[in-house]
Amino acid sequence: MLPVVQQSIPFFDNISNLTNPLLVLLTVTVGLYSLYRWLLPKPIPGIPYNPQAAKSLLGDAPAMVKEVSATGEFRVWCAKQMKQMNSPLCQIFIRPFSKPWVLLADFREAKDILMRRKEFDKSSFLSDGMACMGSFHGIYMTGEKFKANRQLIQDLMTTSFLNNHVGPAIYGKGLELMKLFEKKMLLARGRPFSVKKDFEYTSLDVMLEFAFGKNWVHTSLGPQMERVGKMQVEDVHAMMEGTSKDSDEPVVFPLVPLVDFLNSVYEAPEIVEKTINALMPKLQTWWWSKQSWYRHIFDAKERAMKEQVEIAISNFQSGCIQTGVEHMLMREASRAEKEGRAPDFRSKVLRDEMFGNIVGGHHTTSGAMMWLTKYLTDHPVVQSNLRSVLYTSLSAAKDGNRLFTFEEIRHAKLPYLDAIIEEMLRINAVPVTREALTDTNILGYPIEKGTQVFFMSNGPGFLSPSFPIDEARRSETSRASKINATWDETQDLAAFVPERWLVRKSEGNGLLADDVDFDGAAGPQLVFGLGPRTCWGRRLAYMEMRIVIAMLVWNFELLKTPPALSSYAGLEGIARVPQQCYVRLRKL
């Protein structure tokens, strides 16, 4: 039998050769397109969003980064999204391949979530960003670690500790600041000068004394006072040589370098802010921790904290309990006795907790005092009214041609000053953030577990009229809660009007305690948060603002500064701080 010879047909061979690559290309193309579609942002059903952002792998991030790079403020961009979408609830796509972030602009619902709804807690992306702060209570969810750390510091916001230890320290640092201002005023001869660093150094020194008392000797304000105190008017002329002769040209005073630990206090919040904004916070923290500059910052922190803890242990064991650290040791000893164990005075938890409080108290309160100075400068009627209230309420000091004492300002009822502080805080609050711990809903819309929710405090319901919301969409606890009276939203809510927080008791326009009461619940306020995670140090912050600003208005008239130095642009991080804070002073 002859063998069968099979011959291929060239035409079909060519087709086969062409089909295989085309099939592979088609498969790859379909696969890549499917992957692209799968990686696109996945909007939450029913919640408004930017349709164009949903068609991009990067979502809203490019637009957000562009604006924040120019303004320094994430909250401003967020408020614009709420207004553009005309909704109290919207979603944005910031981190690629992640769940949308949800923005809520409704104080009543935000208050309900923060105070009553346990399915929301600390945002994990914020905790990841704060990893450099170690065992500070602010990084934990509201569980046992959070409560244990809060227990360590529970004595530090008591009336006795604030009045006997912290208050006198604030008063003393305030006096130093007034002397520095007066010296700079004399040297500037009518020119404006920046007081940003002066307020920062004052708050930093207050927190150092809060924590360590007189055990810490390297202050930040003292060396500045020593340096400026040695200057003469001729030195200022020499510094200004070559600059404009215009009286609006600011004087730039020299700064004395800080010791390493104080630099650590400055640099830690910057690391936190940059890490929170990173695409992969955990990876960035790990990488930075290998860098020499990073280790230098936190090595300096550890050296100083260990040294101060050793001093505090010695004082505590000898029966001396005055400083913040010494009170924490007392609390640890008491807790250890109840738990039947030896106290761990050298715990890293104790060091990290106190360091975190120093960082937080310094950064936030100094910024608040800058804003107060700017508002009082630009609202001379408010400034004059406050001065009149202070002079009348503290008449013994005024009649004696002296400054009030700490005890006098502590006991004084000053509702107008309280209202000025509250109004400043209202306008400059940063968003509060929570994470959904389980699948839940907000205003009837589904919120998946792991979703980040931002409670906006600079848009509708705060700085512009509220959005109307159907009561049926609110949570059961929100509907059942008491609704506080709200102020007239037909007024300009973005304007600085302290009287919003006052309740009149008598006829006329008086602003003394006999005429008005301060009502801290008169309107929406989220600056310190609400519920179990309310800012722990708010009483200290109010005390510091009250004393230092009262000293400033008592001693000086804040004259108008040139427009180029009077911007209300802010920088947003742990708190919102002004980019500029200049003064032109006249001694009273």
Coordinates of C-alpha atoms in Angstrom, one line a residue:
M1 CA 0.0 0.0 0.0
L2 CA 1.4 3.3 -1.0
P3 CA 1.9 5.9 1.8
V4 CA -0.5 8.9 1.8
V5 CA 1.3 12.2 1.4
Q6 CA -0.5 15.1 3.1
Q7 CA 0.2 18.4 1.6
S8 CA -0.6 21.7 3.3
I9 CA -2.4 24.4 1.3
P10 CA -0.3 27.6 1.5
F11 CA -3.4 29.9 1.6
F12 CA -4.7 28.3 4.8
D13 CA -1.3 28.3 6.4
N14 CA -1.1 32.0 5.9
I15 CA -4.5 32.5 7.5
S16 CA -3.4 30.4 10.5
N17 CA -0.2 32.4 10.9
L18 CA -2.2 35.6 10.9
T19 CA -5.0 34.4 13.2
N20 CA -2.9 33.3 16.2
P21 CA -1.3 36.8 16.8
L22 CA -4.5 38.5 16.2
L23 CA -6.3 36.3 18.6
V24 CA -3.6 36.9 21.3
L25 CA -3.8 40.6 20.6
L26 CA -7.5 40.6 20.9
T27 CA -7.4 38.6 24.1
V28 CA -4.8 40.9 25.7
T29 CA -6.8 44.0 24.6
V30 CA -10.0 42.6 26.1
G31 CA -8.2 41.6 29.2
L32 CA -6.6 44.9 29.7
Y33 CA -9.8 46.8 29.0
S34 CA -11.6 44.5 31.5
L35 CA -8.8 45.2 34.1
Y36 CA -9.1 48.9 33.4
R37 CA -12.8 48.8 33.9
W38 CA -12.4 46.8 37.1
L39 CA -9.9 49.3 38.5
L40 CA -12.0 52.3 37.8
P41 CA -13.6 54.0 40.9
K42 CA -16.7 52.2 42.0
P43 CA -19.3 54.8 43.1
I44 CA -21.7 54.1 46.0
P45 CA -25.2 53.8 44.6
G46 CA -27.3 56.9 45.0
I47 CA -24.6 59.2 46.4
P48 CA -23.7 62.1 44.1
Y49 CA -20.2 62.2 42.5
N50 CA -18.2 63.7 39.7
P51 CA -19.0 61.6 36.6
Q52 CA -15.7 62.5 34.9
A53 CA -13.7 61.4 37.9
A54 CA -15.4 58.0 37.8
K55 CA -14.0 57.5 34.3
S56 CA -10.4 58.0 35.4
L57 CA -8.2 55.5 37.2
L58 CA -6.9 58.5 39.3
G59 CA -10.5 59.7 40.1
D60 CA -10.6 63.2 41.7
A61 CA -7.0 63.1 42.8
P62 CA -5.5 65.2 40.0
A63 CA -8.0 68.0 40.5
M64 CA -7.7 67.8 44.3
V65 CA -3.9 67.8 44.3
K66 CA -3.8 70.8 41.9
E67 CA -5.9 72.9 44.2
V68 CA -4.4 71.8 47.5
S69 CA -0.9 72.4 46.1
A70 CA -2.0 76.0 45.4
T71 CA -4.1 76.6 48.5
G72 CA -2.6 74.3 51.1
E73 CA -6.2 73.3 52.1
F74 CA -8.0 70.1 51.5
R75 CA -11.2 71.3 53.2
V76 CA -11.7 74.2 50.7
W77 CA -11.7 71.8 47.8
C78 CA -14.1 69.5 49.6
A79 CA -16.5 72.3 50.3
K80 CA -16.5 73.2 46.6
Q81 CA -17.5 69.6 45.8
M82 CA -20.5 69.7 48.2
K83 CA -21.7 72.9 46.5
Q84 CA -21.2 71.7 43.0
M85 CA -23.1 68.5 43.7
N86 CA -25.7 70.4 45.7
S87 CA -26.0 67.6 48.2
P88 CA -25.3 67.2 51.9
L89 CA -23.7 63.8 51.1
C90 CA -21.3 63.2 48.2
Q91 CA -18.4 61.0 47.3
I92 CA -15.0 61.6 46.0
F93 CA -12.3 59.3 44.5
I94 CA -8.9 60.2 46.0
R95 CA -6.9 57.0 46.4
P96 CA -6.7 54.8 43.4
F97 CA -8.1 51.3 43.6
S98 CA -9.7 52.2 47.0
K99 CA -13.3 52.8 48.2
P100 CA -14.7 56.3 47.7
W101 CA -14.4 58.8 50.5
V102 CA -17.8 60.2 51.7
L103 CA -18.3 63.8 52.5
L104 CA -21.1 64.8 54.9
A105 CA -22.2 68.4 55.4
D106 CA -24.9 68.2 58.0
F107 CA -24.1 69.0 61.7
R108 CA -27.1 67.1 63.1
E109 CA -26.2 63.9 61.4
A110 CA -22.5 64.3 62.1
K111 CA -23.3 64.9 65.8
D112 CA -25.4 61.7 65.8
I113 CA -22.6 59.6 64.3
L114 CA -19.9 61.0 66.5
M115 CA -21.9 60.7 69.7
R116 CA -24.2 57.7 69.3
R117 CA -23.4 55.4 66.4
K118 CA -20.9 52.8 67.4
E119 CA -20.5 51.5 63.9
F120 CA -18.1 54.4 63.2
D121 CA -14.7 54.9 64.8
K122 CA -11.1 56.2 64.2
S123 CA -10.1 56.2 60.6
S124 CA -7.4 53.6 59.8
F125 CA -5.8 55.8 57.2
L126 CA -5.3 58.5 59.9
S127 CA -3.9 55.9 62.3
D128 CA -1.5 54.7 59.6
G129 CA -0.4 58.3 59.1
M130 CA 0.2 58.8 62.8
A131 CA 2.4 55.7 63.2
C132 CA 5.4 57.8 64.0
M133 CA 3.7 58.9 67.2
G134 CA 4.1 55.4 68.6
S135 CA 1.6 54.5 71.4
F136 CA -0.1 57.9 71.6
H137 CA -3.8 57.4 72.4
G138 CA -4.9 59.4 69.2
I139 CA -3.8 56.5 66.9
Y140 CA -6.0 53.9 68.5
M141 CA -9.6 53.0 67.9
T142 CA -12.0 53.5 70.9
G143 CA -11.0 50.3 72.6
E144 CA -9.0 49.1 75.6
K145 CA -5.7 50.7 74.5
F146 CA -7.4 54.1 73.9
K147 CA -9.1 53.9 77.3
A148 CA -5.9 52.8 79.1
N149 CA -3.9 55.7 77.7
R150 CA -6.7 58.2 78.5
Q151 CA -6.7 56.8 82.0
L152 CA -3.0 57.6 82.4
I153 CA -3.6 61.3 81.6
Q154 CA -7.0 61.7 83.3
D155 CA -5.6 63.9 86.1
L156 CA -4.1 66.5 83.7
M157 CA -7.4 68.2 82.7
T158 CA -8.7 68.4 86.3
T159 CA -9.6 71.9 87.6
S160 CA -6.9 71.5 90.4
F161 CA -4.1 70.6 87.9
L162 CA -5.0 73.3 85.5
N163 CA -5.4 76.1 88.1
N164 CA -2.4 75.2 90.2
H165 CA 0.1 74.1 87.7
V166 CA -0.8 74.9 84.1
G167 CA -2.6 78.3 84.5
P168 CA 0.3 80.0 86.3
A169 CA 2.6 78.6 83.6
I170 CA 0.4 80.1 80.9
Y171 CA 0.3 83.4 82.7
G172 CA 4.1 83.4 83.0
K173 CA 4.7 82.6 79.4
G174 CA 2.1 85.2 78.4
L175 CA 4.1 87.8 80.3
E176 CA 7.2 86.8 78.4
L177 CA 5.4 87.1 75.1
M178 CA 4.1 90.6 76.0
K179 CA 7.7 91.7 76.8
L180 CA 8.9 90.3 73.5
F181 CA 6.1 92.0 71.6
E182 CA 6.9 95.3 73.2
K183 CA 10.6 95.1 72.4
K184 CA 9.8 94.2 68.8
M185 CA 7.3 97.0 68.6
L186 CA 9.9 99.6 69.7
L187 CA 12.5 98.2 67.3
A188 CA 10.0 98.1 64.4
R189 CA 9.0 101.8 64.9
G190 CA 5.6 101.4 63.3
R191 CA 6.4 98.7 60.8
P192 CA 4.6 95.4 60.9
F193 CA 6.3 92.2 61.9
S194 CA 5.3 88.5 62.0
V195 CA 4.3 86.9 65.2
K196 CA 3.8 83.3 63.9
K197 CA 6.9 82.0 65.6
D198 CA 6.3 84.0 68.8
F199 CA 2.9 82.3 69.3
E200 CA 4.3 78.9 68.3
Y201 CA 7.1 79.3 70.9
T202 CA 4.8 80.5 73.6
S203 CA 2.5 77.4 73.1
L204 CA 5.5 75.1 73.0
D205 CA 6.9 76.4 76.2
V206 CA 3.4 76.1 77.9
M207 CA 3.3 72.5 76.9
L208 CA 6.8 71.8 78.1
E209 CA 5.9 73.3 81.5
F210 CA 2.6 71.3 81.4
A211 CA 4.6 68.1 81.0
F212 CA 7.9 68.7 82.8
G213 CA 7.5 71.8 84.9
K214 CA 10.8 73.4 85.9
N215 CA 12.6 70.1 85.2
W216 CA 13.0 71.2 81.6
V217 CA 15.3 74.2 81.2
H218 CA 15.7 74.6 77.4
T219 CA 12.8 76.9 76.5
S220 CA 12.0 78.3 73.0
L221 CA 10.8 81.8 73.9
G222 CA 13.6 82.7 76.3
P223 CA 16.5 82.6 73.8
Q224 CA 14.4 84.7 71.3
M225 CA 13.8 87.3 74.0
E226 CA 17.5 87.3 74.9
R227 CA 18.5 87.8 71.2
V228 CA 15.9 90.5 70.4
G229 CA 16.6 92.2 73.8
K230 CA 20.2 92.9 72.8
M231 CA 19.1 94.5 69.5
Q232 CA 19.1 98.3 68.9
V233 CA 17.2 100.3 66.4
E234 CA 20.4 100.6 64.4
D235 CA 20.5 96.9 64.1
V236 CA 17.1 96.9 62.5
H237 CA 18.1 99.6 60.1
A238 CA 21.1 97.5 59.1
M239 CA 18.8 94.5 58.5
M240 CA 16.4 96.6 56.5
E241 CA 19.2 98.1 54.3
G242 CA 18.4 97.5 50.7
T243 CA 14.7 97.0 51.3
S244 CA 11.8 99.4 50.7
K245 CA 11.6 102.5 52.9
D246 CA 7.8 102.0 52.9
S247 CA 6.4 101.8 56.4
D248 CA 4.4 98.8 55.3
E249 CA 7.6 96.8 54.7
P250 CA 7.8 94.2 57.5
V251 CA 10.7 93.8 59.8
V252 CA 12.1 90.3 59.9
F253 CA 13.6 89.5 63.3
P254 CA 16.3 86.8 63.6
L255 CA 15.5 83.4 65.1
V256 CA 17.6 81.5 67.6
P257 CA 17.9 77.7 66.7
L258 CA 16.0 75.3 68.9
V259 CA 17.5 72.3 70.7
D260 CA 17.0 68.9 69.1
F261 CA 14.0 67.9 71.2
L262 CA 12.1 71.0 70.4
N263 CA 12.8 70.5 66.7
S264 CA 11.3 67.0 67.1
V265 CA 8.1 68.6 68.5
Y266 CA 8.0 70.8 65.4
E267 CA 8.9 68.1 62.9
A268 CA 6.7 65.2 64.1
P269 CA 3.4 66.8 63.0
E270 CA 4.9 67.5 59.6
I271 CA 5.8 63.9 59.2
V272 CA 2.2 62.9 60.3
E273 CA 0.7 65.3 57.7
K274 CA 2.9 64.1 54.9
T275 CA 2.3 60.4 55.7
I276 CA -1.5 60.9 55.8
N277 CA -1.3 62.3 52.3
A278 CA 0.9 59.5 50.9
L279 CA -0.6 56.9 48.6
M280 CA 0.9 54.1 50.8
P281 CA 1.3 55.4 54.4
K282 CA 2.6 52.2 55.9
L283 CA 5.2 51.8 53.2
Q284 CA 6.3 55.4 53.5
T285 CA 6.6 55.1 57.3
W286 CA 8.7 52.0 57.0
W287 CA 11.0 53.6 54.4
W288 CA 11.4 56.8 56.3
S289 CA 12.2 54.9 59.5
K290 CA 15.4 53.6 57.7
Q291 CA 16.5 57.2 56.9
S292 CA 19.1 59.0 59.2
W293 CA 17.1 62.2 59.3
Y294 CA 14.0 60.4 60.6
R295 CA 16.0 58.5 63.2
H296 CA 17.6 61.7 64.3
I297 CA 14.2 63.3 65.0
F298 CA 12.9 60.4 67.1
D299 CA 16.2 59.6 68.8
A300 CA 16.2 63.1 70.1
K301 CA 12.6 62.7 71.3
E302 CA 13.5 59.4 73.1
R303 CA 16.6 60.8 74.8
A304 CA 14.7 63.8 76.1
M305 CA 11.6 61.9 77.2
K306 CA 13.7 59.2 79.0
E307 CA 15.7 61.9 80.8
Q308 CA 12.5 63.7 81.9
V309 CA 10.8 60.4 83.0
E310 CA 13.9 59.6 85.2
I311 CA 13.7 63.0 86.9
A312 CA 10.0 62.5 87.4
I313 CA 10.4 59.1 88.9
S314 CA 12.9 60.5 91.4
N315 CA 10.5 63.3 92.3
F316 CA 7.5 60.9 92.6
Q317 CA 9.4 58.5 94.8
S318 CA 10.3 61.4 97.1
G319 CA 6.7 62.5 97.3
C320 CA 6.8 65.4 94.9
I321 CA 3.9 65.2 92.4
Q322 CA 3.5 68.5 90.4
T323 CA 4.2 68.0 86.7
G324 CA 2.2 66.2 84.0
V325 CA 4.6 63.3 83.9
E326 CA 4.7 63.0 87.7
H327 CA 0.8 62.7 87.7
M328 CA 1.0 60.0 85.0
L329 CA 3.4 58.1 87.2
M330 CA 1.0 58.4 90.1
R331 CA -1.8 57.1 87.9
E332 CA 0.4 54.2 86.7
A333 CA 1.3 53.3 90.3
S334 CA -2.4 53.3 91.3
R335 CA -3.4 51.2 88.3
A336 CA -0.6 48.7 88.9
E337 CA -1.6 48.2 92.5
K338 CA -5.2 47.5 91.5
E339 CA -4.0 45.0 88.9
G340 CA -1.6 43.3 91.3
R341 CA 1.6 44.0 89.3
A342 CA 4.7 46.2 89.6
P343 CA 4.3 49.7 88.0
D344 CA 6.0 50.2 84.7
F345 CA 7.3 53.7 85.0
R346 CA 9.7 53.5 82.1
S347 CA 7.0 52.2 79.6
K348 CA 7.3 53.6 76.1
V349 CA 3.5 54.1 76.3
L350 CA 4.0 56.7 78.9
R351 CA 6.7 58.5 76.9
D352 CA 4.7 58.4 73.6
E353 CA 1.5 59.6 75.3
M354 CA 3.1 62.7 76.8
F355 CA 5.1 63.5 73.6
G356 CA 1.8 63.3 71.6
N357 CA 0.1 65.7 74.0
I358 CA 3.0 68.1 73.7
V359 CA 2.9 68.0 69.9
G360 CA -0.9 68.4 69.7
G361 CA -1.2 71.1 72.3
H362 CA 1.6 73.2 70.8
H363 CA 0.5 72.9 67.2
T364 CA -3.2 73.6 67.6
T365 CA -3.4 76.3 70.2
S366 CA -0.7 78.5 68.7
G367 CA -2.6 78.5 65.4
A368 CA -5.8 79.4 67.1
M369 CA -4.1 82.4 68.8
M370 CA -2.8 83.5 65.4
W371 CA -6.3 83.5 64.0
L372 CA -7.6 85.4 67.0
T373 CA -5.0 88.1 66.5
K374 CA -5.9 88.4 62.8
Y375 CA -9.6 88.7 63.4
L376 CA -9.1 91.3 66.2
T377 CA -6.8 93.3 63.9
D378 CA -9.3 93.3 61.1
H379 CA -12.3 94.0 63.3
P380 CA -11.4 97.1 65.3
V381 CA -14.9 97.4 66.8
V382 CA -14.7 93.8 68.2
Q383 CA -11.2 94.6 69.5
S384 CA -12.4 97.8 71.2
N385 CA -15.4 96.1 72.7
L386 CA -13.3 93.4 74.1
R387 CA -10.9 95.8 75.6
S388 CA -13.7 97.7 77.2
V389 CA -15.2 94.5 78.6
L390 CA -11.8 93.5 80.0
Y391 CA -11.1 96.9 81.6
T392 CA -14.6 97.0 83.2
S393 CA -14.7 93.3 84.3
L394 CA -11.2 93.5 85.8
S395 CA -11.6 97.1 87.1
A396 CA -9.3 96.6 90.2
A397 CA -6.4 95.9 87.9
K398 CA -7.3 98.8 85.5
D399 CA -7.8 101.2 88.4
G400 CA -4.4 100.1 89.8
N401 CA -2.7 100.8 86.4
R402 CA -1.5 97.2 86.3
L403 CA -2.1 93.9 84.4
F404 CA -4.6 91.5 85.9
T405 CA -3.3 88.5 87.9
F406 CA -3.9 84.9 86.9
E407 CA -6.4 84.5 89.7
E408 CA -8.3 87.6 88.5
I409 CA -8.6 86.4 84.9
R410 CA -9.4 82.9 86.0
H411 CA -12.4 84.0 88.0
A412 CA -13.6 86.6 85.6
K413 CA -16.8 85.9 83.7
L414 CA -16.1 87.1 80.1
P415 CA -18.8 85.8 77.8
Y416 CA -17.8 88.2 75.0
L417 CA -14.2 86.8 75.0
D418 CA -15.6 83.3 75.0
A419 CA -17.8 84.2 72.1
I420 CA -14.8 85.6 70.1
I421 CA -12.8 82.4 70.7
E422 CA -15.8 80.2 69.7
E423 CA -16.5 82.1 66.5
M424 CA -12.8 81.9 65.5
L425 CA -12.8 78.2 66.1
R426 CA -16.1 77.7 64.1
I427 CA -14.7 79.4 61.0
N428 CA -11.4 77.5 61.0
A429 CA -12.3 73.9 62.0
V430 CA -10.8 71.1 59.9
P431 CA -12.9 68.0 58.9
V432 CA -13.5 65.3 61.5
T433 CA -13.0 61.8 60.0
R434 CA -14.4 58.4 60.9
E435 CA -14.4 54.9 59.4
A436 CA -17.3 52.5 59.0
L437 CA -16.6 49.4 61.1
T438 CA -19.4 47.5 59.4
D439 CA -21.8 47.8 56.5
T440 CA -24.2 50.6 57.5
N441 CA -25.9 53.7 56.1
I442 CA -25.9 57.5 56.2
L443 CA -29.1 59.4 55.3
G444 CA -30.4 56.1 53.9
Y445 CA -27.5 55.5 51.5
P446 CA -25.4 52.3 51.9
I447 CA -21.9 52.7 53.4
E448 CA -19.6 49.7 53.1
K449 CA -17.3 48.6 55.9
G450 CA -14.0 50.4 55.6
T451 CA -15.4 53.6 54.0
Q452 CA -13.8 56.8 55.2
V453 CA -16.4 59.5 56.1
F454 CA -15.4 63.2 56.4
F455 CA -17.6 65.5 58.5
M456 CA -17.2 68.9 56.8
S457 CA -17.4 72.0 58.9
N458 CA -16.6 74.7 56.4
G459 CA -19.4 74.3 53.9
P460 CA -23.2 74.1 54.0
G461 CA -24.6 74.0 57.5
F462 CA -21.6 75.8 58.8
L463 CA -20.3 78.7 56.6
S464 CA -23.4 78.7 54.3
P465 CA -27.0 77.7 54.7
S466 CA -27.8 74.0 55.4
F467 CA -29.2 71.6 52.8
P468 CA -32.8 70.6 53.3
I469 CA -32.9 66.9 54.4
D470 CA -36.0 64.7 54.6
E471 CA -36.5 63.6 58.2
A472 CA -37.3 60.1 57.0
R473 CA -33.7 59.7 55.7
R474 CA -32.1 60.4 59.1
S475 CA -31.1 57.7 61.5
E476 CA -33.4 56.6 64.2
T477 CA -31.1 58.1 66.9
S478 CA -30.9 61.3 65.0
R479 CA -34.6 61.7 64.7
A480 CA -35.0 60.9 68.4
S481 CA -32.4 63.3 69.6
K482 CA -33.1 66.8 70.8
I483 CA -32.8 69.5 68.2
N484 CA -31.0 72.6 69.5
A485 CA -32.2 75.9 68.3
T486 CA -30.3 77.1 65.2
W487 CA -29.3 80.7 64.4
D488 CA -30.6 82.7 61.4
E489 CA -29.0 81.2 58.3
T490 CA -30.1 84.1 56.2
Q491 CA -27.1 86.0 57.7
D492 CA -23.6 85.7 56.2
L493 CA -22.4 82.6 58.0
A494 CA -18.9 83.0 56.7
A495 CA -18.5 86.4 58.5
F496 CA -16.8 86.8 61.8
V497 CA -19.7 87.7 64.2
P498 CA -19.0 86.7 67.9
E499 CA -22.5 87.8 68.9
R500 CA -23.9 84.6 67.4
W501 CA -22.8 82.8 70.6
L502 CA -24.4 85.3 73.0
V503 CA -27.8 85.2 74.7
R504 CA -29.0 88.6 75.8
K505 CA -30.1 89.0 79.4
S506 CA -30.9 92.7 79.5
E507 CA -32.0 95.5 77.2
G508 CA -29.3 97.5 75.3
N509 CA -26.0 96.6 73.7
G510 CA -24.0 95.7 76.8
L511 CA -21.4 92.9 76.5
L512 CA -20.6 92.3 80.2
A513 CA -21.6 89.2 82.1
D514 CA -24.7 91.0 83.5
D515 CA -25.8 91.7 80.0
V516 CA -25.2 88.4 78.1
D517 CA -24.5 84.8 78.6
F518 CA -22.2 82.7 76.4
D519 CA -24.0 79.7 74.8
G520 CA -21.5 77.2 73.4
A521 CA -24.4 75.2 71.9
A522 CA -25.9 78.1 70.0
G523 CA -24.7 76.8 66.6
P524 CA -22.8 74.0 64.9
Q525 CA -19.3 73.4 66.2
L526 CA -17.0 70.4 65.3
V527 CA -13.5 71.9 66.0
F528 CA -12.9 69.6 69.0
G529 CA -14.9 66.7 67.7
L530 CA -17.8 65.2 69.7
G531 CA -18.5 62.0 71.7
P532 CA -15.9 59.7 73.3
R533 CA -13.1 61.0 71.1
T534 CA -13.6 64.7 71.8
C535 CA -10.3 66.5 72.0
W536 CA -8.8 65.7 75.4
G537 CA -6.9 69.0 75.8
R538 CA -9.7 71.5 75.0
R539 CA -9.9 72.9 78.5
L540 CA -6.1 73.7 78.4
A541 CA -6.5 75.2 75.0
Y542 CA -9.4 77.5 76.1
M543 CA -7.4 78.6 79.1
E544 CA -4.3 79.5 77.1
M545 CA -6.3 81.4 74.5
R546 CA -8.3 83.3 77.1
I547 CA -5.2 84.4 79.1
V548 CA -2.8 85.3 76.3
I549 CA -5.4 87.1 74.1
A550 CA -6.7 89.0 77.1
M551 CA -3.1 90.1 77.8
L552 CA -2.6 91.1 74.2
V553 CA -5.7 93.3 74.0
W554 CA -5.1 94.8 77.4
N555 CA -1.5 95.9 76.6
F556 CA -1.7 96.8 72.9
E557 CA -3.9 98.2 70.2
L558 CA -3.7 96.0 67.1
L559 CA -3.4 98.4 64.2
K560 CA -4.3 97.6 60.6
T561 CA -1.7 95.7 58.6
P562 CA -1.2 96.1 54.9
P563 CA -3.3 93.8 52.6
A564 CA -0.2 92.0 51.3
L565 CA 0.4 90.8 54.9
S566 CA -3.2 90.2 55.9
S567 CA -4.2 87.1 53.9
Y568 CA -6.7 84.6 55.4
A569 CA -5.1 81.7 53.5
G570 CA -4.5 78.7 55.7
L571 CA -2.4 75.6 56.0
E572 CA -4.3 72.5 56.9
G573 CA -2.9 69.7 59.0
I574 CA -3.5 68.6 62.5
A575 CA -5.2 72.0 62.7
R576 CA -5.7 74.9 60.4
V577 CA -3.2 77.7 60.9
P578 CA -2.8 81.0 59.0
Q579 CA -0.1 81.3 56.4
Q580 CA 0.5 84.8 57.6
C581 CA 0.2 86.5 61.0
Y582 CA 1.6 90.0 61.1
V583 CA 0.9 92.8 63.7
R584 CA 1.5 96.5 63.9
L585 CA 1.3 97.4 67.6
R586 CA 0.7 100.5 69.7
K587 CA 1.3 100.3 73.4
L588 CA -1.6 101.2 75.6

